CSV table of C-alpha atoms and ligand atoms in Angstrom, one decimal:
chain,number,residue,atom,x,y,z
A,1,MET,CA,162.5,63.9,-16.9
A,2,ASN,CA,163.5,64.2,-13.3
A,3,LEU,CA,164.5,61.3,-11.0
A,4,ILE,CA,161.2,61.0,-9.2
A,5,GLU,CA,159.2,61.0,-12.4
A,6,ALA,CA,161.5,58.4,-13.9
A,7,ILE,CA,161.1,56.2,-10.8
A,8,LYS,CA,157.3,56.6,-10.8
A,9,ASN,CA,157.0,55.9,-14.5
A,10,ALA,CA,159.1,52.7,-14.0
A,11,GLY,CA,156.7,51.4,-11.3
A,12,ILE,CA,159.6,51.0,-8.7
A,13,VAL,CA,158.7,49.8,-5.2
A,14,GLY,CA,161.1,48.6,-2.5
A,15,ALA,CA,162.6,45.4,-3.9
A,16,GLY,CA,162.5,43.7,-0.5
A,17,GLY,CA,160.1,44.0,2.4
A,18,ALA,CA,156.6,45.4,1.9
A,19,GLY,CA,157.2,47.2,-1.4
A,20,PHE,CA,157.0,50.8,-0.4
A,21,PRO,CA,156.6,52.9,-3.6
A,22,THR,CA,160.1,54.3,-4.2
A,23,HIS,CA,159.1,57.7,-5.8
A,24,VAL,CA,157.4,58.6,-2.5
A,25,LYS,CA,160.3,57.5,-0.3
A,26,LEU,CA,162.9,59.3,-2.3
A,27,SER,CA,160.8,62.5,-2.5
A,28,ALA,CA,161.9,63.2,1.1
A,29,LYS,CA,164.8,65.3,2.2
A,30,ALA,CA,167.2,63.7,4.7
A,31,GLN,CA,170.8,64.1,6.0
A,32,VAL,CA,171.7,60.4,5.8
A,33,PHE,CA,171.1,58.0,2.9
A,34,ILE,CA,171.6,54.4,3.8
A,35,ILE,CA,171.7,51.6,1.2
A,36,ASN,CA,170.7,48.4,3.1
A,37,ALA,CA,172.9,45.7,1.8
A,38,ALA,CA,172.9,43.6,5.0
A,39,GLU,CA,170.8,40.7,3.6
A,40,CYS,CA,170.5,39.7,7.2
A,41,GLU,CA,168.3,36.6,6.8
A,42,PRO,CA,170.3,33.5,6.2
A,43,LEU,CA,170.1,31.6,2.9
A,44,ILE,CA,169.2,34.6,0.7
A,45,GLU,CA,171.7,35.2,-2.1
A,46,THR,CA,170.1,37.9,-4.2
A,47,ASP,CA,171.6,41.2,-2.9
A,48,LYS,CA,175.1,39.7,-2.7
A,49,TYR,CA,174.7,38.7,-6.4
A,50,LEU,CA,173.6,42.1,-7.4
A,51,MET,CA,176.5,43.8,-5.5
A,52,ARG,CA,179.0,41.6,-7.2
A,53,THR,CA,177.5,41.9,-10.6
A,54,PHE,CA,176.2,45.5,-10.9
A,55,PRO,CA,178.2,47.5,-8.4
A,56,ASN,CA,178.7,50.5,-10.8
A,57,GLU,CA,175.0,50.7,-11.7
A,58,ILE,CA,174.0,50.5,-8.0
A,59,LEU,CA,176.4,53.3,-7.1
A,60,LYS,CA,175.4,55.6,-9.9
A,61,ALA,CA,171.7,55.3,-9.0
A,62,ALA,CA,172.5,55.6,-5.3
A,63,GLU,CA,174.5,58.8,-6.0
A,64,ALA,CA,171.6,60.3,-8.0
A,65,ALA,CA,169.1,59.4,-5.3
A,66,ALA,CA,171.4,60.8,-2.5
A,67,VAL,CA,171.8,64.1,-4.4
A,68,HIS,CA,168.0,64.3,-4.8
A,69,ILE,CA,167.3,63.8,-1.1
A,70,GLY,CA,170.1,66.2,-0.2
A,71,ALA,CA,172.0,63.6,1.9
A,72,GLU,CA,175.3,64.7,3.5
A,73,ARG,CA,176.2,61.3,4.7
A,74,LYS,CA,175.9,58.3,2.2
A,75,VAL,CA,176.6,54.8,3.2
A,76,ILE,CA,176.2,51.3,2.0
A,77,ALA,CA,175.7,49.1,5.0
A,78,LEU,CA,176.8,45.4,4.6
A,79,LYS,CA,178.4,42.7,6.6
A,80,SER,CA,182.2,42.7,6.9
A,81,LYS,CA,182.2,39.0,5.9
A,82,TYR,CA,180.9,39.9,2.4
A,83,GLN,CA,184.5,40.1,1.1
A,84,LYS,CA,183.8,39.7,-2.7
A,85,GLU,CA,181.0,42.3,-2.5
A,86,ILE,CA,183.1,44.7,-0.6
A,87,GLU,CA,185.9,44.5,-3.2
A,88,ALA,CA,183.4,45.0,-6.0
A,89,LEU,CA,181.8,48.0,-4.4
A,90,GLN,CA,185.2,49.6,-3.4
A,91,GLN,CA,186.3,49.3,-7.0
A,92,ALA,CA,183.1,50.8,-8.2
A,93,ILE,CA,183.3,53.7,-5.8
A,94,VAL,CA,186.7,54.6,-7.4
A,95,GLU,CA,185.4,54.0,-11.0
A,96,THR,CA,182.3,56.0,-10.5
A,97,ASN,CA,184.0,58.7,-8.4
A,98,SER,CA,181.3,58.0,-5.7
A,99,SER,CA,181.2,59.7,-2.3
A,100,PHE,CA,179.5,56.6,-0.7
A,101,GLN,CA,181.3,54.9,2.2
A,102,LEU,CA,181.0,51.3,3.2
A,103,PHE,CA,179.6,50.7,6.7
A,104,LYS,CA,180.7,47.2,7.7
A,105,MET,CA,178.7,45.2,10.3
A,106,LYS,CA,179.2,42.0,12.1
A,107,SER,CA,177.1,39.0,10.9
A,108,PHE,CA,174.1,39.1,13.1
A,109,TYR,CA,170.3,39.0,12.9
A,110,PRO,CA,168.5,41.3,12.3
A,111,ALA,CA,171.2,43.5,10.9
A,112,GLY,CA,169.0,44.4,8.0
A,113,ASP,CA,166.0,45.4,10.0
A,114,GLU,CA,165.5,49.0,9.0
A,115,GLN,CA,165.3,50.4,12.5
A,116,THR,CA,168.2,48.3,13.8
A,117,LEU,CA,170.3,49.5,10.9
A,118,VAL,CA,169.4,53.2,11.3
A,119,GLN,CA,170.3,52.9,15.0
A,120,LEU,CA,173.6,51.3,14.2
A,121,VAL,CA,174.6,53.8,11.5
A,122,THR,CA,173.3,57.0,13.1
A,123,GLY,CA,173.3,56.2,16.8
A,124,CYS,CA,169.7,57.4,16.9
A,125,SER,CA,166.7,55.2,17.6
A,126,VAL,CA,163.7,55.7,15.3
A,127,PRO,CA,160.5,56.5,17.3
A,128,GLU,CA,158.0,53.7,18.0
A,129,ARG,CA,156.1,53.0,14.8
A,130,GLY,CA,158.0,55.8,13.1
A,131,LEU,CA,160.1,56.1,10.0
A,132,PRO,CA,163.9,56.5,9.6
A,133,LEU,CA,163.0,59.9,8.2
A,134,ASP,CA,162.0,60.9,11.8
A,135,VAL,CA,165.7,60.8,12.7
A,136,GLY,CA,166.9,62.3,9.3
A,137,ALA,CA,167.5,59.1,7.4
A,138,VAL,CA,166.2,57.4,4.3
A,139,VAL,CA,166.9,53.7,3.7
A,140,SER,CA,166.7,51.9,0.4
A,141,ASN,CA,168.3,48.6,-0.8
A,142,VAL,CA,170.5,47.4,-3.6
A,143,GLY,CA,167.8,45.8,-5.7
A,144,THR,CA,165.8,49.0,-5.6
A,145,MET,CA,168.9,51.0,-6.6
A,146,LEU,CA,169.4,48.7,-9.6
A,147,ASN,CA,165.8,49.4,-10.6
A,148,VAL,CA,166.4,53.1,-10.3
A,149,TYR,CA,169.5,52.8,-12.6
A,150,GLN,CA,167.3,51.0,-15.1
A,151,ALA,CA,164.6,53.7,-14.8
A,152,LEU,CA,167.2,56.3,-15.6
A,153,GLN,CA,167.8,54.4,-18.8
A,154,GLY,CA,164.1,54.4,-19.5
A,155,ASN,CA,163.4,50.8,-18.5
A,156,PRO,CA,160.5,50.0,-16.2
A,157,VAL,CA,160.5,47.1,-13.7
A,158,THR,CA,159.7,44.0,-15.6
A,159,ASP,CA,162.1,41.4,-14.2
A,160,LYS,CA,163.3,40.1,-10.9
A,161,TYR,CA,166.4,38.5,-9.6
A,162,LEU,CA,165.8,35.8,-7.0
A,163,SER,CA,167.6,32.8,-5.4
A,164,VAL,CA,166.2,29.3,-5.1
A,165,VAL,CA,167.9,27.4,-2.3
A,166,GLY,CA,167.3,24.7,0.3
A,167,GLU,CA,166.4,21.1,-0.4
A,168,VAL,CA,167.4,21.3,-4.1
A,169,ALA,CA,170.2,19.7,-6.2
A,170,ALA,CA,171.2,22.9,-7.9
A,171,PRO,CA,170.7,26.1,-5.9
A,172,VAL,CA,170.4,28.9,-8.4
A,173,MET,CA,170.1,32.6,-9.0
A,174,LEU,CA,167.4,33.4,-11.5
A,175,HIS,CA,166.5,36.4,-13.6
A,176,VAL,CA,162.8,36.0,-14.6
A,177,PRO,CA,159.9,38.1,-15.7
A,178,ILE,CA,157.6,39.3,-13.0
A,179,GLY,CA,154.6,37.0,-12.9
A,180,THR,CA,156.6,33.8,-13.5
A,181,ALA,CA,155.2,30.8,-11.6
A,182,LEU,CA,157.2,30.0,-8.5
A,183,GLN,CA,157.0,26.4,-9.4
A,184,ASP,CA,158.8,27.1,-12.6
A,185,CYS,CA,161.5,28.8,-10.6
A,186,ILE,CA,161.8,25.9,-8.2
A,187,ARG,CA,162.1,23.4,-11.1
A,188,GLN,CA,165.1,25.3,-12.3
A,189,ALA,CA,166.9,24.4,-9.1
A,190,CYS,CA,165.9,20.6,-9.3
A,191,PRO,CA,164.2,19.9,-6.0
A,192,ARG,CA,165.4,16.7,-4.3
A,193,LEU,CA,161.9,15.8,-3.2
A,194,ASP,CA,158.6,15.1,-5.0
A,195,GLU,CA,156.7,16.7,-2.2
A,196,TYR,CA,158.0,19.8,-0.5
A,197,ASP,CA,156.9,23.0,1.2
A,198,ILE,CA,158.5,26.4,0.6
A,199,ILE,CA,159.3,29.6,2.3
A,200,VAL,CA,159.1,32.8,0.2
A,201,GLY,CA,161.6,35.2,1.6
A,202,GLY,CA,164.0,34.4,4.5
A,203,PRO,CA,163.5,31.7,7.2
A,204,MET,CA,162.7,34.2,9.9
A,205,MET,CA,160.3,36.6,8.2
A,206,GLY,CA,159.3,34.8,5.1
A,207,LYS,CA,156.0,33.1,4.6
A,208,VAL,CA,155.5,29.3,4.6
A,209,TYR,CA,153.4,27.9,1.7
A,210,ARG,CA,152.2,24.3,1.6
A,211,GLY,CA,150.8,21.9,-0.9
A,212,ASN,CA,148.4,23.3,-3.6
A,213,ALA,CA,148.9,26.9,-2.4
A,214,ILE,CA,152.4,26.8,-4.0
A,215,GLN,CA,150.8,26.4,-7.4
A,216,GLU,CA,149.1,29.7,-7.2
A,217,LEU,CA,152.2,31.7,-6.4
A,218,THR,CA,154.0,34.0,-8.9
A,219,VAL,CA,157.0,36.2,-8.8
A,220,THR,CA,156.3,39.8,-7.7
A,221,LYS,CA,158.4,42.9,-7.4
A,222,THR,CA,159.3,42.0,-3.9
A,223,THR,CA,160.1,38.3,-4.3
A,224,GLY,CA,163.8,37.7,-3.6
A,225,ASN,CA,164.2,34.2,-2.4
A,226,ILE,CA,162.6,30.8,-2.3
A,227,ILE,CA,163.6,28.1,0.3
A,228,VAL,CA,162.5,24.6,-0.6
A,229,LEU,CA,162.1,22.4,2.5
A,230,PRO,CA,161.0,18.9,3.4
A,231,GLN,CA,157.4,18.8,4.6
A,232,ASN,CA,158.5,17.7,8.1
A,233,HIS,CA,161.1,20.4,8.5
A,234,TYR,CA,161.2,22.3,11.8
A,235,LEU,CA,160.2,25.6,10.2
A,236,VAL,CA,157.2,24.0,8.5
A,237,ARG,CA,156.1,22.3,11.7
A,238,CYS,CA,156.3,25.6,13.5
A,239,GLU,CA,153.5,26.9,11.2
A,240,GLU,CA,151.2,24.0,11.9
A,241,LEU,CA,150.3,24.9,15.5
A,242,SER,CA,146.8,26.3,15.9
A,243,PHE,CA,146.4,29.6,17.8
A,244,ALA,CA,144.3,27.7,20.4
A,245,SER,CA,147.3,25.4,21.0
A,246,ILE,CA,149.6,28.4,21.2
A,247,VAL,CA,147.4,30.0,23.9
A,248,ALA,CA,147.1,26.7,25.8
A,249,GLN,CA,150.9,26.2,25.7
A,250,THR,CA,151.5,29.8,26.8
A,251,ARG,CA,149.2,29.4,29.8
A,252,SER,CA,150.9,26.2,30.9
A,253,ALA,CA,154.5,26.7,30.0
A,254,CYS,CA,155.5,30.3,30.0
A,255,ILE,CA,158.0,30.6,32.9
A,256,GLN,CA,158.3,34.4,32.7
A,257,CYS,CA,162.0,34.1,32.2
A,258,LYS,CA,161.8,37.3,30.2
A,259,MET,CA,164.3,36.1,27.5
A,260,CYS,CA,161.8,37.1,24.8
A,261,THR,CA,162.0,40.7,26.0
A,262,ASP,CA,165.7,40.8,26.8
A,263,MET,CA,166.6,39.6,23.2
A,264,CYS,CA,163.9,41.7,21.4
A,265,PRO,CA,165.7,44.1,18.9
A,266,ARG,CA,162.9,46.7,19.3
A,267,TYR,CA,163.1,46.6,23.1
A,268,LEU,CA,166.9,47.0,22.8
A,269,ILE,CA,166.6,50.1,20.7
A,270,GLY,CA,164.4,51.6,23.4
A,271,HIS,CA,160.9,50.8,22.3
A,272,LYS,CA,158.3,49.9,24.9
A,273,ILE,CA,157.7,46.3,24.0
A,274,ARG,CA,157.8,43.5,26.6
A,275,PRO,CA,156.5,40.3,25.0
A,276,ASN,CA,156.8,38.5,28.3
A,277,MET,CA,154.1,40.7,29.7
A,278,VAL,CA,151.8,40.1,26.8
A,279,MET,CA,152.4,36.3,27.3
A,280,ARG,CA,151.7,36.7,31.0
A,281,ASN,CA,148.4,38.3,30.5
A,282,LEU,CA,147.2,36.3,27.5
A,283,TYR,CA,145.1,34.0,29.7
A,284,ARG,CA,142.7,36.9,30.4
A,285,GLU,CA,142.7,38.5,27.0
A,286,LYS,CA,139.1,37.5,26.3
A,287,LEU,CA,137.9,38.7,29.6
A,288,ILE,CA,139.0,42.3,29.3
A,289,LYS,CA,136.0,44.5,28.2
A,290,SER,CA,137.4,48.0,28.9
A,291,ASN,CA,139.4,49.4,25.9
A,292,ASP,CA,141.6,51.5,28.3
A,293,GLU,CA,142.6,48.4,30.2
A,294,TYR,CA,143.2,46.4,27.0
A,295,GLU,CA,145.4,49.1,25.7
A,296,LYS,CA,147.3,49.4,29.0
A,297,ILE,CA,148.0,45.6,29.1
A,298,PHE,CA,148.4,44.8,25.4
A,299,GLY,CA,149.1,48.1,23.6
A,300,GLU,CA,152.8,47.6,23.4
A,301,ALA,CA,152.4,44.6,21.1
A,302,ALA,CA,151.9,47.2,18.4
A,303,ASN,CA,155.6,47.9,18.5
A,304,CYS,CA,156.5,44.3,17.4
A,305,CYS,CA,158.1,44.1,13.9
A,306,ASP,CA,157.6,40.3,13.6
A,307,CYS,CA,161.3,39.6,13.4
A,308,GLY,CA,160.8,36.2,15.1
A,309,ILE,CA,163.7,36.3,17.5
A,310,CYS,CA,161.5,35.8,20.5
A,311,GLU,CA,160.0,32.5,19.2
A,312,MET,CA,162.7,31.1,17.0
A,313,PHE,CA,165.7,31.9,19.2
A,314,ALA,CA,165.0,33.4,22.6
A,315,CYS,CA,162.3,31.4,24.2
A,316,PRO,CA,163.6,28.3,26.1
A,317,MET,CA,160.1,26.8,26.1
A,318,SER,CA,159.5,27.1,22.4
A,319,LEU,CA,156.6,29.4,22.8
A,320,SER,CA,155.4,31.9,20.2
A,321,PRO,CA,155.4,35.6,21.5
A,322,ARG,CA,155.6,36.8,17.9
A,323,LYS,CA,152.4,35.0,16.8
A,324,VAL,CA,150.7,36.2,20.0
A,325,ASN,CA,151.7,39.8,19.2
A,326,ILE,CA,150.4,39.4,15.6
A,327,PHE,CA,147.0,38.3,17.1
A,328,ILE,CA,147.0,41.1,19.6
A,329,LYS,CA,147.8,43.7,16.9
A,330,LYS,CA,144.7,42.5,15.1
A,331,GLN,CA,142.6,42.9,18.2
A,332,LEU,CA,144.0,46.4,18.9
A,333,ALA,CA,143.0,47.4,15.3
A,334,ALA,CA,139.6,45.8,15.7
A,335,ARG,CA,139.0,47.8,18.9
A,336,GLY,CA,140.3,51.0,17.2
A,337,LEU,CA,143.1,51.3,19.7
A,338,LYS,CA,146.4,53.1,19.0
A,339,ALA,CA,148.8,52.9,21.8
A,340,GLU,CA,150.8,56.0,22.7
A,341,ARG,CA,154.1,56.3,20.9
A,342,ASN,CA,157.5,57.0,22.6
A,343,LYS,CA,158.9,59.5,20.1
A,344,ASN,CA,162.3,59.7,21.7
A,345,PRO,CA,163.5,56.2,22.5
A,346,LYS,CA,167.0,55.5,23.8
A,347,ALA,CA,168.9,52.3,23.0
A,348,SER,CA,169.8,50.0,25.9
A,349,ALA,CA,173.5,49.8,26.9
A,350,ASP,CA,173.1,46.0,26.4
A,351,LEU,CA,172.3,46.3,22.7
A,352,PRO,CA,175.8,45.4,21.4
A,353,TYR,CA,175.9,42.3,23.5
A,354,ARG,CA,172.6,40.9,22.6
A,355,ARG,CA,172.9,40.6,18.8
A,356,ILE,CA,172.4,37.1,17.5
A,357,PRO,CA,175.2,35.6,15.5
A,358,THR,CA,173.8,34.4,12.1
A,359,GLU,CA,175.5,31.0,12.4
A,360,ARG,CA,173.9,30.3,15.8
A,361,LEU,CA,170.6,31.2,14.3
A,362,VAL,CA,171.0,29.0,11.4
A,363,ALA,CA,171.9,26.1,13.7
A,364,ARG,CA,168.8,26.8,15.8
A,365,LEU,CA,166.6,26.8,12.7
A,366,ASP,CA,168.0,23.5,11.5
A,367,LEU,CA,169.3,25.0,8.3
A,368,MET,CA,173.0,24.1,8.6
A,369,ASN,CA,172.7,21.6,5.7
A,370,TYR,CA,171.9,24.5,3.3
A,371,TYR,CA,173.9,27.3,4.8
A,372,HIS,CA,177.2,27.1,3.0
A,373,VAL,CA,175.7,25.9,-0.3
A,374,HIS,CA,175.6,28.9,-2.6
A,375,ALA,CA,173.5,29.6,-5.7
A,376,GLY,CA,175.4,29.1,-8.9
A,377,GLU,CA,175.7,31.6,-11.8
A,378,CYS,CA,172.6,33.5,-12.7
A,379,ARG,CA,170.3,31.9,-15.3
A,380,THR,CA,167.6,33.7,-17.3
A,381,PHE,CA,164.3,32.0,-17.6
A,382,VAL,CA,161.3,33.3,-19.6
A,383,PRO,CA,158.1,31.3,-19.3
A,384,ASP,CA,155.3,31.2,-22.0
A,385,ARG,CA,152.8,32.6,-19.5
A,386,VAL,CA,153.0,35.2,-16.7
A,387,SER,CA,150.4,36.0,-14.1
A,388,LEU,CA,150.9,39.4,-12.6
A,389,LEU,CA,149.4,40.4,-9.3
A,390,ILE,CA,147.7,43.8,-9.8
A,391,LYS,CA,148.8,44.9,-6.3
A,392,GLN,CA,152.4,44.2,-5.4
A,393,HIS,CA,153.1,47.0,-2.9
A,394,ILE,CA,151.7,48.6,0.2
A,395,GLY,CA,149.2,51.4,-0.4
A,396,ALA,CA,146.4,51.6,-3.0
A,397,PRO,CA,146.3,49.2,-6.0
A,398,GLY,CA,146.7,50.7,-9.4
A,399,VAL,CA,144.0,50.7,-12.1
A,400,PRO,CA,144.3,48.1,-15.0
A,401,CYS,CA,144.4,49.8,-18.4
A,402,VAL,CA,144.3,46.7,-20.7
A,403,SER,CA,141.6,44.3,-21.6
A,404,VAL,CA,141.4,40.6,-22.5
A,405,GLY,CA,142.6,40.2,-26.1
A,406,ASN,CA,145.0,43.2,-26.1
A,407,ARG,CA,148.4,42.6,-27.4
A,408,VAL,CA,151.1,44.0,-25.1
A,409,GLN,CA,154.9,44.6,-25.5
A,410,LYS,CA,157.3,44.0,-22.6
A,411,GLY,CA,157.5,47.3,-20.7
A,412,GLU,CA,154.1,48.6,-21.6
A,413,VAL,CA,151.9,49.9,-18.8
A,414,ILE,CA,149.1,47.4,-17.9
A,415,VAL,CA,148.2,48.9,-14.5
A,416,ARG,CA,148.3,52.6,-13.9
A,417,ALA,CA,149.2,54.0,-10.4
A,418,LYS,CA,146.3,55.6,-8.7
A,419,GLU,CA,146.7,59.3,-8.7
A,420,ASP,CA,147.3,61.2,-5.4
A,421,SER,CA,147.7,57.8,-3.6
A,422,LEU,CA,150.5,55.6,-2.4
A,423,SER,CA,150.5,53.5,-5.5
A,424,ALA,CA,152.6,52.2,-8.3
A,425,SER,CA,152.2,51.2,-12.0
A,426,LEU,CA,152.8,47.8,-13.3
A,427,HIS,CA,154.2,46.9,-16.7
A,428,ALA,CA,153.9,43.9,-19.0
A,429,SER,CA,156.9,41.6,-18.3
A,430,ILE,CA,156.8,39.7,-21.6
A,431,ASN,CA,155.5,40.3,-25.2
A,432,GLY,CA,152.1,38.6,-25.6
A,433,LYS,CA,148.4,38.7,-25.4
A,434,VAL,CA,146.3,39.4,-22.3
A,435,THR,CA,144.2,36.3,-21.8
A,436,PHE,CA,142.7,36.9,-18.3
A,437,ILE,CA,142.0,39.7,-15.9
A,438,ASP,CA,140.1,39.8,-12.6
A,439,GLY,CA,140.4,42.0,-9.6
A,440,GLU,CA,143.6,40.3,-8.6
A,441,ARG,CA,145.6,39.3,-11.6
A,442,ILE,CA,146.5,39.9,-15.2
A,443,VAL,CA,147.6,36.9,-17.3
A,444,ILE,CA,149.7,37.4,-20.4
A,445,ASP,CA,150.4,34.5,-22.8
A,446,LYS,CA,153.3,34.5,-25.2
A,447,GLU,CA,152.0,34.3,-28.7
A,448,LYS,CA,153.1,31.4,-30.9
A,449,GLU,CA,155.6,32.5,-33.6
B,501,SF4,S1,161.0,33.6,26.7
B,501,SF4,FE1,159.2,32.2,26.6
B,501,SF4,S2,159.1,31.3,28.7
B,501,SF4,FE2,160.3,33.2,28.8
B,501,SF4,S3,158.9,34.9,29.3
B,501,SF4,FE3,159.1,34.8,27.1
B,501,SF4,S4,157.5,33.5,26.3
B,501,SF4,FE4,157.7,33.1,28.5
B,502,SF4,S1,158.9,39.3,17.0
B,502,SF4,FE1,159.5,39.1,19.1
B,502,SF4,S2,161.6,39.7,19.2
B,502,SF4,FE2,160.8,40.5,17.2
B,502,SF4,S3,160.1,42.6,17.6
B,502,SF4,FE3,158.3,41.2,18.0
B,502,SF4,S4,158.4,40.8,20.1
B,502,SF4,FE4,160.4,41.6,19.6
């Protein structure tokens, strides 16, 4: 079986981010293969744990993938402050006779943004709304490479490593079956509060969940981190503001200082995106009837990657250009507008001087109390029930191939990837019996001995 078939059969999707099916990504040919090990959002521990614990496996899989895509240049990009991880990878490079090189970066946000990373490693800016492949690069991450290694041993994706940090007594790395309830994961870290909210992912691009919504959440192939927070934490309060209030605040308080644009990482790699202009024109958004005019005024919001720098760091008035851009992107889609793309952007000379040091960001986000507290050793936890989302990746959902009452073994296919589509299979993550299926989920209960 070749590499791509093994990856497809194992149901691998990008272990972070949107979950792009890996067999499609690695089917490309490219000159540069970059393993993204930046883990640029503060408080996430998972990739560092994987690099310290499985460096040989990651490098063997990365080497196989690099050969497949025909890469001449192969790098693992990580922060120079990750000393233990650098030592582990350097030793593994020698032991596995790997031709990968380590590309060390300063500690800044968003070092792990795919387009920022590609610009840094290759010196080329990815076109607006384009892919790294447009400049001859393919980017994957360490969690995905570990899954590729497992696929080459015949093991599909059934488990996930994730960290649980924040307002907890015992921050922890967990190894759990996909479909494990997030509340079970949080309990493993002993939350300090009876009532709390959480962020799934990092503090900048992760999603805030509150109250009962937390009970519904389960681990997916892309879950890498849970941050437990007090309900009155700054990051939770930021989510409370209604869009009407955001618009009203923008109208009355935007001083057009342009800091949101000057600090925007996409603007700095040469993309046409000026959030200050979107903010300036927001007051008349509802009044613009002509699509041409709408696209001219708001079209560049489509180049926003939601990194959050404008609203969480740059804006001195605590306004929310990111949320406004998200709103505008929906309006552009509803009007069927696709702004023209600059396919040959050039990075600004100011780029190296406008990177945001991670520590300053952490202080701004009021996360200093949790920043230097690291997850302990990894613990494996297997619940009696898993609830697996049928769609855990971008593209088309697969097709369930089990019914209620079926007995399944861990690793058995329960959702088959849709043929000829951007899709991925899903496998049972524990031995048990299928007890529930709807259009969204498959529940498997462990059978009593
Ligand atoms: S940084 Fe804030 S105040 Fe300044 S232009 Fe942008 S939105 Fe307006
Ligand atoms: S969220 Fe703000 S800073 Fe980030 S890409 Fe969008 S406009 Fe730029």
